[in-house]
């Protein structure tokens, strides 16, 4: 799901409360004192109620008569929501998120590359070429956000190239986490160039070489894991050299 676009006081309340819930400041099942929180945040009850509706839509809270507004169990949260994903990263749950994302990608993307090589169209190749070109341009300009967006576009186009409508919608599952992962990696000063590994996948898909496309994606994912480890080390100790 796309991130919540509300701005101003309303948006700030959604972000602050959402991060506190996801970060564990409020326990599962805990009843929220809406009036007290409104006073703490210096906002009206109207703003609080509207903000809580947004958080309810993300599965974080619910409200019942006689019980009030309470935090739902983690199993009920929409963990694919882009805001929930960002709040997990911001509040220290990023390692678990990245591990789960890597597991899902290892199951889906090599098979998707294999299938894309068998089924891709000329339009699919144009979309993949455009994403790769945008990635190279962003890399050259040092624009980490644009590079992450282009990376996500490439993987979205690859899923679409499978010709399977259900598989193509896996972008809804992968993309929010992938964007957070890419912001970290592409923003790292010593991050390796991602273009060659993506080009290897595209070349195999273009050549309709399904086994090579699958292997190229496995190599890309292995490189992605190495890049993430390097970025994490640099985040902990900026003076640590990376090779």
mmCIF file of C-alpha atoms in Angstrom, residues 65-221:
data_model
loop_
_atom_site.group_PDB
_atom_site.id
_atom_site.type_symbol
_atom_site.label_atom_id
_atom_site.label_comp_id
_atom_site.label_asym_id
_atom_site.label_seq_id
_atom_site.Cartn_x
_atom_site.Cartn_y
_atom_site.Cartn_z
ATOM 1 C CA UNK A 65 -17.698 -0.130 22.780
ATOM 2 C CA UNK A 66 -16.931 -0.413 26.498
ATOM 3 C CA UNK A 67 -13.316 -1.290 25.727
ATOM 4 C CA UNK A 68 -12.207 1.823 23.867
ATOM 5 C CA UNK A 69 -9.333 2.166 21.376
ATOM 6 C CA UNK A 70 -6.671 -0.515 21.713
ATOM 7 C CA UNK A 71 -3.545 -1.810 19.971
ATOM 8 C CA UNK A 72 -4.233 -4.865 17.831
ATOM 9 C CA UNK A 73 -1.963 -7.944 17.875
ATOM 10 C CA UNK A 74 1.006 -7.778 15.532
ATOM 11 C CA UNK A 75 -0.527 -10.588 13.465
ATOM 12 C CA UNK A 76 -3.331 -8.181 12.492
ATOM 13 C CA UNK A 77 -1.008 -5.390 11.328
ATOM 14 C CA UNK A 78 -0.694 -4.713 7.624
ATOM 15 C CA UNK A 79 3.007 -5.505 7.414
ATOM 16 C CA UNK A 80 2.993 -4.742 3.678
ATOM 17 C CA UNK A 81 1.908 -1.138 4.271
ATOM 18 C CA UNK A 82 4.752 1.191 3.281
ATOM 19 C CA UNK A 83 4.324 3.357 6.393
ATOM 20 C CA UNK A 84 4.422 0.316 8.688
ATOM 21 C CA UNK A 85 7.558 -0.861 6.892
ATOM 22 C CA UNK A 86 9.220 2.542 7.314
ATOM 23 C CA UNK A 87 8.242 2.710 10.990
ATOM 24 C CA UNK A 88 9.738 -0.748 11.538
ATOM 25 C CA UNK A 89 13.042 0.446 10.072
ATOM 26 C CA UNK A 90 12.965 3.686 12.077
ATOM 27 C CA UNK A 91 12.252 1.926 15.375
ATOM 28 C CA UNK A 92 14.898 -0.774 15.181
ATOM 29 C CA UNK A 93 13.125 -3.707 13.517
ATOM 30 C CA UNK A 94 14.905 -3.275 10.206
ATOM 31 C CA UNK A 95 17.109 -6.363 10.520
ATOM 32 C CA UNK A 96 14.149 -8.701 10.816
ATOM 33 C CA UNK A 97 12.381 -6.933 7.965
ATOM 34 C CA UNK A 98 15.415 -7.191 5.664
ATOM 35 C CA UNK A 99 15.889 -10.871 6.534
ATOM 36 C CA UNK A 100 12.273 -11.643 5.677
ATOM 37 C CA UNK A 101 12.495 -9.595 2.486
ATOM 38 C CA UNK A 102 15.622 -11.483 1.388
ATOM 39 C CA UNK A 103 13.869 -14.805 2.013
ATOM 40 C CA UNK A 104 10.866 -13.818 -0.093
ATOM 41 C CA UNK A 105 13.028 -12.456 -2.888
ATOM 42 C CA UNK A 106 15.091 -15.655 -3.013
ATOM 43 C CA UNK A 107 11.899 -17.657 -3.492
ATOM 44 C CA UNK A 108 10.230 -15.390 -6.049
ATOM 45 C CA UNK A 109 12.720 -13.471 -8.165
ATOM 46 C CA UNK A 110 14.956 -16.225 -9.620
ATOM 47 C CA UNK A 111 11.844 -18.078 -10.790
ATOM 48 C CA UNK A 112 10.403 -14.811 -12.113
ATOM 49 C CA UNK A 113 13.577 -14.120 -14.115
ATOM 50 C CA UNK A 114 13.407 -17.645 -15.565
ATOM 51 C CA UNK A 115 9.774 -17.165 -16.583
ATOM 52 C CA UNK A 116 10.397 -13.643 -17.912
ATOM 53 C CA UNK A 117 13.064 -14.963 -20.276
ATOM 54 C CA UNK A 118 10.503 -17.344 -21.755
ATOM 55 C CA UNK A 119 7.602 -14.907 -22.006
ATOM 56 C CA UNK A 120 8.954 -11.367 -22.281
ATOM 57 C CA UNK A 121 7.697 -9.041 -25.003
ATOM 58 C CA UNK A 122 9.391 -6.150 -26.741
ATOM 59 C CA UNK A 123 7.402 -3.798 -24.514
ATOM 60 C CA UNK A 124 8.775 -5.596 -21.455
ATOM 61 C CA UNK A 125 12.324 -5.145 -22.739
ATOM 62 C CA UNK A 126 11.700 -1.446 -23.280
ATOM 63 C CA UNK A 127 10.482 -1.095 -19.689
ATOM 64 C CA UNK A 128 13.499 -2.967 -18.338
ATOM 65 C CA UNK A 129 15.884 -0.918 -20.495
ATOM 66 C CA UNK A 130 14.279 2.321 -19.295
ATOM 67 C CA UNK A 131 14.597 1.309 -15.645
ATOM 68 C CA UNK A 132 18.225 0.289 -16.104
ATOM 69 C CA UNK A 133 18.992 3.554 -17.873
ATOM 70 C CA UNK A 134 17.362 5.545 -15.084
ATOM 71 C CA UNK A 135 19.380 3.579 -12.550
ATOM 72 C CA UNK A 136 22.626 4.387 -14.352
ATOM 73 C CA UNK A 137 21.709 8.079 -14.651
ATOM 74 C CA UNK A 138 20.804 8.327 -10.961
ATOM 75 C CA UNK A 139 24.002 6.542 -10.032
ATOM 76 C CA UNK A 140 26.028 9.020 -12.052
ATOM 77 C CA UNK A 141 24.251 11.959 -10.425
ATOM 78 C CA UNK A 142 24.623 10.542 -6.915
ATOM 79 C CA UNK A 143 20.854 10.655 -6.381
ATOM 80 C CA UNK A 144 20.192 7.806 -3.935
ATOM 81 C CA UNK A 145 16.410 8.262 -3.906
ATOM 82 C CA UNK A 146 16.183 8.230 -7.704
ATOM 83 C CA UNK A 147 18.471 5.211 -7.840
ATOM 84 C CA UNK A 148 16.245 3.346 -5.380
ATOM 85 C CA UNK A 149 13.148 4.265 -7.402
ATOM 86 C CA UNK A 150 14.759 3.046 -10.636
ATOM 87 C CA UNK A 151 15.836 -0.185 -8.941
ATOM 88 C CA UNK A 152 12.250 -0.790 -7.809
ATOM 89 C CA UNK A 153 11.012 -0.051 -11.334
ATOM 90 C CA UNK A 154 13.369 -2.657 -12.778
ATOM 91 C CA UNK A 155 12.127 -5.391 -10.469
ATOM 92 C CA UNK A 156 8.512 -4.366 -11.080
ATOM 93 C CA UNK A 157 9.079 -4.596 -14.838
ATOM 94 C CA UNK A 158 10.721 -7.997 -14.446
ATOM 95 C CA UNK A 159 7.712 -9.366 -12.584
ATOM 96 C CA UNK A 160 5.417 -7.951 -15.265
ATOM 97 C CA UNK A 161 7.550 -9.622 -17.956
ATOM 98 C CA UNK A 162 6.554 -13.056 -16.623
ATOM 99 C CA UNK A 163 3.198 -12.570 -18.323
ATOM 100 C CA UNK A 164 1.504 -13.778 -15.148
ATOM 101 C CA UNK A 165 -0.889 -11.190 -13.730
ATOM 102 C CA UNK A 166 -0.826 -12.675 -10.226
ATOM 103 C CA UNK A 167 2.967 -12.879 -10.140
ATOM 104 C CA UNK A 168 3.188 -9.328 -11.457
ATOM 105 C CA UNK A 169 1.281 -8.094 -8.404
ATOM 106 C CA UNK A 170 3.994 -9.429 -6.132
ATOM 107 C CA UNK A 171 5.394 -5.937 -6.524
ATOM 108 C CA UNK A 172 2.862 -4.928 -3.858
ATOM 109 C CA UNK A 173 4.610 -7.312 -1.465
ATOM 110 C CA UNK A 174 8.218 -6.666 -2.466
ATOM 111 C CA UNK A 175 8.428 -3.003 -3.410
ATOM 112 C CA UNK A 176 7.867 -1.188 -0.083
ATOM 113 C CA UNK A 177 10.570 -3.231 1.645
ATOM 114 C CA UNK A 178 12.830 -3.068 -1.395
ATOM 115 C CA UNK A 179 12.637 0.721 -1.438
ATOM 116 C CA UNK A 180 13.683 0.930 2.220
ATOM 117 C CA UNK A 181 16.510 -1.518 1.603
ATOM 118 C CA UNK A 182 17.666 0.414 -1.466
ATOM 119 C CA UNK A 183 17.610 3.779 0.313
ATOM 120 C CA UNK A 184 20.043 2.370 2.853
ATOM 121 C CA UNK A 185 22.299 0.655 0.318
ATOM 122 C CA UNK A 186 22.282 3.309 -2.418
ATOM 123 C CA UNK A 187 22.858 6.045 0.140
ATOM 124 C CA UNK A 188 26.015 4.315 1.379
ATOM 125 C CA UNK A 189 29.089 6.191 0.181
ATOM 126 C CA UNK A 190 30.940 2.998 -0.834
ATOM 127 C CA UNK A 191 27.982 1.156 -2.349
ATOM 128 C CA UNK A 192 28.931 -0.969 -5.343
ATOM 129 C CA UNK A 193 27.475 -0.149 -8.744
ATOM 130 C CA UNK A 194 24.181 -2.127 -9.092
ATOM 131 C CA UNK A 195 23.904 -1.628 -12.862
ATOM 132 C CA UNK A 196 26.115 -4.544 -14.057
ATOM 133 C CA UNK A 197 24.269 -7.182 -12.009
ATOM 134 C CA UNK A 198 20.911 -5.906 -13.249
ATOM 135 C CA UNK A 199 22.191 -5.723 -16.821
ATOM 136 C CA UNK A 200 23.223 -9.393 -16.622
ATOM 137 C CA UNK A 201 19.637 -10.315 -15.779
ATOM 138 C CA UNK A 202 18.269 -8.140 -18.578
ATOM 139 C CA UNK A 203 20.716 -9.547 -21.151
ATOM 140 C CA UNK A 204 19.683 -13.104 -20.316
ATOM 141 C CA UNK A 205 15.997 -12.193 -20.492
ATOM 142 C CA UNK A 206 16.591 -10.446 -23.826
ATOM 143 C CA UNK A 207 18.357 -13.577 -25.147
ATOM 144 C CA UNK A 208 15.489 -15.786 -23.926
ATOM 145 C CA UNK A 209 18.042 -17.789 -21.946
ATOM 146 C CA UNK A 210 15.928 -18.843 -18.960
ATOM 147 C CA UNK A 211 18.568 -20.828 -16.989
ATOM 148 C CA UNK A 212 21.076 -17.958 -17.357
ATOM 149 C CA UNK A 213 18.456 -15.421 -16.288
ATOM 150 C CA UNK A 214 17.740 -17.427 -13.146
ATOM 151 C CA UNK A 215 21.443 -17.707 -12.312
ATOM 152 C CA UNK A 216 21.978 -14.007 -12.971
ATOM 153 C CA UNK A 217 19.193 -13.175 -10.537
ATOM 154 C CA UNK A 218 20.726 -15.468 -7.916
ATOM 155 C CA UNK A 219 24.031 -13.618 -8.394
ATOM 156 C CA UNK A 220 22.203 -10.276 -8.102
ATOM 157 C CA UNK A 221 20.563 -11.332 -4.831
#
